[in-house]
PDB file of C-alpha atoms in Angstrom:
ATOM      1  CA  GLN A   1      -6.798 -32.614 -12.080  1.00  0.00           C
ATOM      2  CA  GLU A   2      -9.712 -31.267 -14.234  1.00  0.00           C
ATOM      3  CA  GLU A   3     -10.915 -34.794 -16.064  1.00  0.00           C
ATOM      4  CA  GLU A   4     -10.673 -35.809 -11.950  1.00  0.00           C
ATOM      5  CA  GLU A   5     -13.000 -33.149 -10.744  1.00  0.00           C
ATOM      6  CA  GLU A   6     -15.358 -33.527 -13.846  1.00  0.00           C
ATOM      7  CA  ASN A   7     -15.568 -37.175 -12.755  1.00  0.00           C
ATOM      8  CA  ILE A   8     -16.549 -36.130  -9.656  1.00  0.00           C
ATOM      9  CA  MET A   9     -19.145 -33.451 -10.940  1.00  0.00           C
ATOM     10  CA  GLN A  10     -20.774 -36.168 -13.393  1.00  0.00           C
ATOM     11  CA  SER A  11     -21.087 -38.982 -10.506  1.00  0.00           C
ATOM     12  CA  HIS A  12     -22.388 -36.879  -8.012  1.00  0.00           C
ATOM     13  CA  LEU A  13     -24.638 -34.272  -9.770  1.00  0.00           C
ATOM     14  CA  PHE A  14     -24.235 -30.859  -7.677  1.00  0.00           C
ATOM     15  CA  LYS A  15     -24.347 -27.371  -8.868  1.00  0.00           C
ATOM     16  CA  GLU A  16     -21.481 -24.946  -8.637  1.00  0.00           C
ATOM     17  CA  GLU A  17     -22.065 -20.895  -7.852  1.00  0.00           C
ATOM     18  CA  ASP A  18     -21.060 -17.968  -7.428  1.00  0.00           C
ATOM     19  CA  ILE A  19     -23.394 -15.463  -4.764  1.00  0.00           C
ATOM     20  CA  ILE A  20     -23.378 -12.371  -2.666  1.00  0.00           C
ATOM     21  CA  LEU A  21     -24.843 -12.107   0.648  1.00  0.00           C
ATOM     22  CA  ASN A  22     -25.605  -8.653   1.515  1.00  0.00           C
ATOM     23  CA  CYS A  23     -25.296  -7.869   5.226  1.00  0.00           C
ATOM     24  CA  SER A  24     -27.574  -5.048   7.460  1.00  0.00           C
ATOM     25  CA  ASP A  25     -24.045  -2.666   7.404  1.00  0.00           C
ATOM     26  CA  GLY A  26     -23.725  -2.442   3.671  1.00  0.00           C
ATOM     27  CA  VAL A  27     -20.946  -5.211   3.663  1.00  0.00           C
ATOM     28  CA  GLN A  28     -21.224  -7.476   1.085  1.00  0.00           C
ATOM     29  CA  LEU A  29     -20.025 -10.860   1.424  1.00  0.00           C
ATOM     30  CA  ALA A  30     -19.119 -13.377  -1.759  1.00  0.00           C
ATOM     31  CA  ALA A  31     -19.258 -17.107  -1.331  1.00  0.00           C
ATOM     32  CA  LYS A  32     -19.619 -20.059  -3.458  1.00  0.00           C
ATOM     33  CA  ARG A  33     -22.370 -22.157  -3.037  1.00  0.00           C
ATOM     34  CA  TRP A  34     -22.567 -25.986  -4.089  1.00  0.00           C
ATOM     35  CA  SER A  35     -25.566 -27.839  -3.885  1.00  0.00           C
ATOM     36  CA  SER A  36     -26.591 -31.507  -4.558  1.00  0.00           C
ATOM     37  CA  PHE A  37     -29.225 -33.119  -7.083  1.00  0.00           C
ATOM     38  CA  THR A  38     -31.655 -30.807  -5.341  1.00  0.00           C
ATOM     39  CA  SER A  39     -32.487 -27.697  -4.040  1.00  0.00           C
ATOM     40  CA  SER A  40     -35.574 -27.649  -1.278  1.00  0.00           C
ATOM     41  CA  ASP A  41     -35.494 -25.495   1.945  1.00  0.00           C
ATOM     42  CA  LYS A  42     -37.479 -28.248   3.705  1.00  0.00           C
ATOM     43  CA  ASN A  43     -35.569 -30.476   5.596  1.00  0.00           C
ATOM     44  CA  THR A  44     -37.355 -33.845   4.542  1.00  0.00           C
ATOM     45  CA  THR A  45     -39.139 -34.469   1.406  1.00  0.00           C
ATOM     46  CA  SER A  46     -40.672 -37.343  -0.610  1.00  0.00           C
ATOM     47  CA  THR A  47     -40.175 -37.349  -4.190  1.00  0.00           C
ATOM     48  CA  ALA A  48     -42.390 -39.443  -6.302  1.00  0.00           C
ATOM     49  CA  SER A  49     -40.304 -42.437  -6.180  1.00  0.00           C
ATOM     50  CA  ASN A  50     -40.686 -42.338  -2.289  1.00  0.00           C
ATOM     51  CA  VAL A  51     -37.032 -41.702  -1.812  1.00  0.00           C
ATOM     52  CA  VAL A  52     -36.500 -39.591   1.275  1.00  0.00           C
ATOM     53  CA  THR A  53     -34.283 -36.892   1.282  1.00  0.00           C
ATOM     54  CA  LYS A  54     -32.695 -34.878   3.785  1.00  0.00           C
ATOM     55  CA  LYS A  55     -31.599 -31.393   3.646  1.00  0.00           C
ATOM     56  CA  ARG A  56     -27.800 -31.174   5.059  1.00  0.00           C
ATOM     57  CA  LYS A  57     -26.694 -27.307   5.402  1.00  0.00           C
ATOM     58  CA  ILE A  58     -22.721 -26.444   5.641  1.00  0.00           C
ATOM     59  CA  LEU A  59     -21.071 -23.179   6.186  1.00  0.00           C
ATOM     60  CA  CYS A  60     -17.222 -23.028   5.726  1.00  0.00           C
ATOM     61  CA  LEU A  61     -15.553 -20.539   7.688  1.00  0.00           C
ATOM     62  CA  HIS A  62     -11.658 -19.863   6.258  1.00  0.00           C
ATOM     63  CA  GLY A  63      -8.863 -19.127   8.585  1.00  0.00           C
ATOM     64  CA  TRP A  64      -6.547 -15.430   8.733  1.00  0.00           C
ATOM     65  CA  LEU A  65      -5.002 -14.904   5.035  1.00  0.00           C
ATOM     66  CA  ASP A  66      -7.504 -16.721   3.502  1.00  0.00           C
ATOM     67  CA  ASN A  67     -10.409 -16.568   1.574  1.00  0.00           C
ATOM     68  CA  GLY A  68     -13.759 -18.952   1.048  1.00  0.00           C
ATOM     69  CA  ALA A  69     -11.841 -20.423  -2.054  1.00  0.00           C
ATOM     70  CA  SER A  70      -9.721 -22.742   0.278  1.00  0.00           C
ATOM     71  CA  PHE A  71     -12.874 -24.931  -0.035  1.00  0.00           C
ATOM     72  CA  HIS A  72     -12.880 -25.392  -4.045  1.00  0.00           C
ATOM     73  CA  ILE A  73     -11.868 -29.200  -3.426  1.00  0.00           C
ATOM     74  CA  VAL A  74     -13.287 -30.060  -0.020  1.00  0.00           C
ATOM     75  CA  GLY A  75     -17.196 -28.409  -1.371  1.00  0.00           C
ATOM     76  CA  PRO A  76     -17.212 -31.121  -3.909  1.00  0.00           C
ATOM     77  CA  GLU A  77     -15.812 -33.749  -1.995  1.00  0.00           C
ATOM     78  CA  ILE A  78     -17.944 -33.526   0.960  1.00  0.00           C
ATOM     79  CA  ILE A  79     -21.113 -34.120  -1.277  1.00  0.00           C
ATOM     80  CA  LYS A  80     -19.172 -36.894  -2.949  1.00  0.00           C
ATOM     81  CA  GLN A  81     -18.875 -38.341   0.853  1.00  0.00           C
ATOM     82  CA  LEU A  82     -21.801 -37.540   2.062  1.00  0.00           C
ATOM     83  CA  GLY A  83     -24.565 -37.720  -1.015  1.00  0.00           C
ATOM     84  CA  GLY A  84     -25.960 -41.297  -0.178  1.00  0.00           C
ATOM     85  CA  SER A  85     -26.652 -42.741   3.386  1.00  0.00           C
ATOM     86  CA  SER A  86     -26.504 -45.982   4.675  1.00  0.00           C
ATOM     87  CA  ASP A  87     -30.531 -46.261   4.374  1.00  0.00           C
ATOM     88  CA  GLY A  88     -30.418 -45.865   0.797  1.00  0.00           C
ATOM     89  CA  ASP A  89     -31.916 -42.872   1.052  1.00  0.00           C
ATOM     90  CA  MET A  90     -30.420 -39.783  -0.818  1.00  0.00           C
ATOM     91  CA  ASN A  91     -28.913 -36.839   1.295  1.00  0.00           C
ATOM     92  CA  ASP A  92     -29.596 -33.382  -0.521  1.00  0.00           C
ATOM     93  CA  ILE A  93     -26.720 -31.400   0.608  1.00  0.00           C
ATOM     94  CA  ASP A  94     -25.683 -27.333   0.607  1.00  0.00           C
ATOM     95  CA  ILE A  95     -22.511 -26.432   1.089  1.00  0.00           C
ATOM     96  CA  VAL A  96     -21.402 -22.183   1.064  1.00  0.00           C
ATOM     97  CA  ALA A  97     -18.064 -20.934   1.917  1.00  0.00           C
ATOM     98  CA  ILE A  98     -18.155 -17.400   2.412  1.00  0.00           C
ATOM     99  CA  ASP A  99     -15.389 -14.600   2.279  1.00  0.00           C
ATOM    100  CA  LEU A 100     -15.218 -12.690   5.248  1.00  0.00           C
ATOM    101  CA  PRO A 101     -15.062  -8.866   5.305  1.00  0.00           C
ATOM    102  CA  GLY A 102     -11.767  -7.939   3.689  1.00  0.00           C
ATOM    103  CA  HIS A 103     -10.873 -11.181   2.253  1.00  0.00           C
ATOM    104  CA  GLY A 104     -11.196 -12.722  -1.154  1.00  0.00           C
ATOM    105  CA  PHE A 105     -14.195 -11.107  -3.088  1.00  0.00           C
ATOM    106  CA  SER A 106     -15.985 -10.020  -0.506  1.00  0.00           C
ATOM    107  CA  SER A 107     -15.933  -5.938   0.386  1.00  0.00           C
ATOM    108  CA  HIS A 108     -13.850  -4.289   2.653  1.00  0.00           C
ATOM    109  CA  LYS A 109     -14.468  -1.854   5.546  1.00  0.00           C
ATOM    110  CA  SER A 110     -14.136   1.652   4.968  1.00  0.00           C
ATOM    111  CA  PRO A 111     -10.431   2.448   5.613  1.00  0.00           C
ATOM    112  CA  ASP A 112     -11.588   5.515   7.940  1.00  0.00           C
ATOM    113  CA  GLY A 113     -13.929   3.586  10.418  1.00  0.00           C
ATOM    114  CA  PRO A 114     -12.498   1.884  13.445  1.00  0.00           C
ATOM    115  CA  PRO A 115      -9.949  -1.202  13.013  1.00  0.00           C
ATOM    116  CA  GLN A 116     -11.951  -4.468  12.257  1.00  0.00           C
ATOM    117  CA  LEU A 117     -11.641  -7.328  15.257  1.00  0.00           C
ATOM    118  CA  LEU A 118     -12.097 -10.800  14.951  1.00  0.00           C
ATOM    119  CA  SER A 119     -14.933 -10.696  16.957  1.00  0.00           C
ATOM    120  CA  GLU A 120     -16.914  -8.903  14.041  1.00  0.00           C
ATOM    121  CA  TYR A 121     -15.946 -12.123  12.098  1.00  0.00           C
ATOM    122  CA  VAL A 122     -19.140 -13.661  14.415  1.00  0.00           C
ATOM    123  CA  LEU A 123     -21.289 -10.822  13.362  1.00  0.00           C
ATOM    124  CA  TYR A 124     -20.670 -11.151   9.476  1.00  0.00           C
ATOM    125  CA  THR A 125     -21.182 -15.392  10.197  1.00  0.00           C
ATOM    126  CA  ALA A 126     -24.466 -14.595  11.716  1.00  0.00           C
ATOM    127  CA  GLU A 127     -25.457 -12.144   8.576  1.00  0.00           C
ATOM    128  CA  ALA A 128     -24.334 -15.099   6.342  1.00  0.00           C
ATOM    129  CA  LEU A 129     -26.913 -17.377   7.590  1.00  0.00           C
ATOM    130  CA  HIS A 130     -29.483 -14.699   7.781  1.00  0.00           C
ATOM    131  CA  SER A 131     -29.076 -14.101   4.198  1.00  0.00           C
ATOM    132  CA  LEU A 132     -29.151 -17.904   3.173  1.00  0.00           C
ATOM    133  CA  ASN A 133     -32.228 -18.392   5.151  1.00  0.00           C
ATOM    134  CA  TRP A 134     -30.775 -20.917   7.717  1.00  0.00           C
TER     135      TRP A 134
END
């Protein structure tokens, strides 16, 4: 399996990194990021060879009692599948899989505070998007 993942990485250039996203209430969201061969913040760019790059941003959210590591195979596979387009242009893909508060490597809410509500995840999803400048 490691050999297969290495082949994906070699044939479709991307980088993988662990990141921390800071929220306004002090909670830190851990996340895994996979970015394809370029990492501009523009939606379209032109290179010296006149190849147009289209920016795709994908935020992955895990389910209950899970974490962002669930996407460790899917993230690179998405880049492999979407890396090129039918018109020959290359797609710049930025995928982030977050750990919601209390899951994975994200910080936990205070145990003496109010109970964590499922609806709070909407806030933390918005906080993640803001922190990513998406």
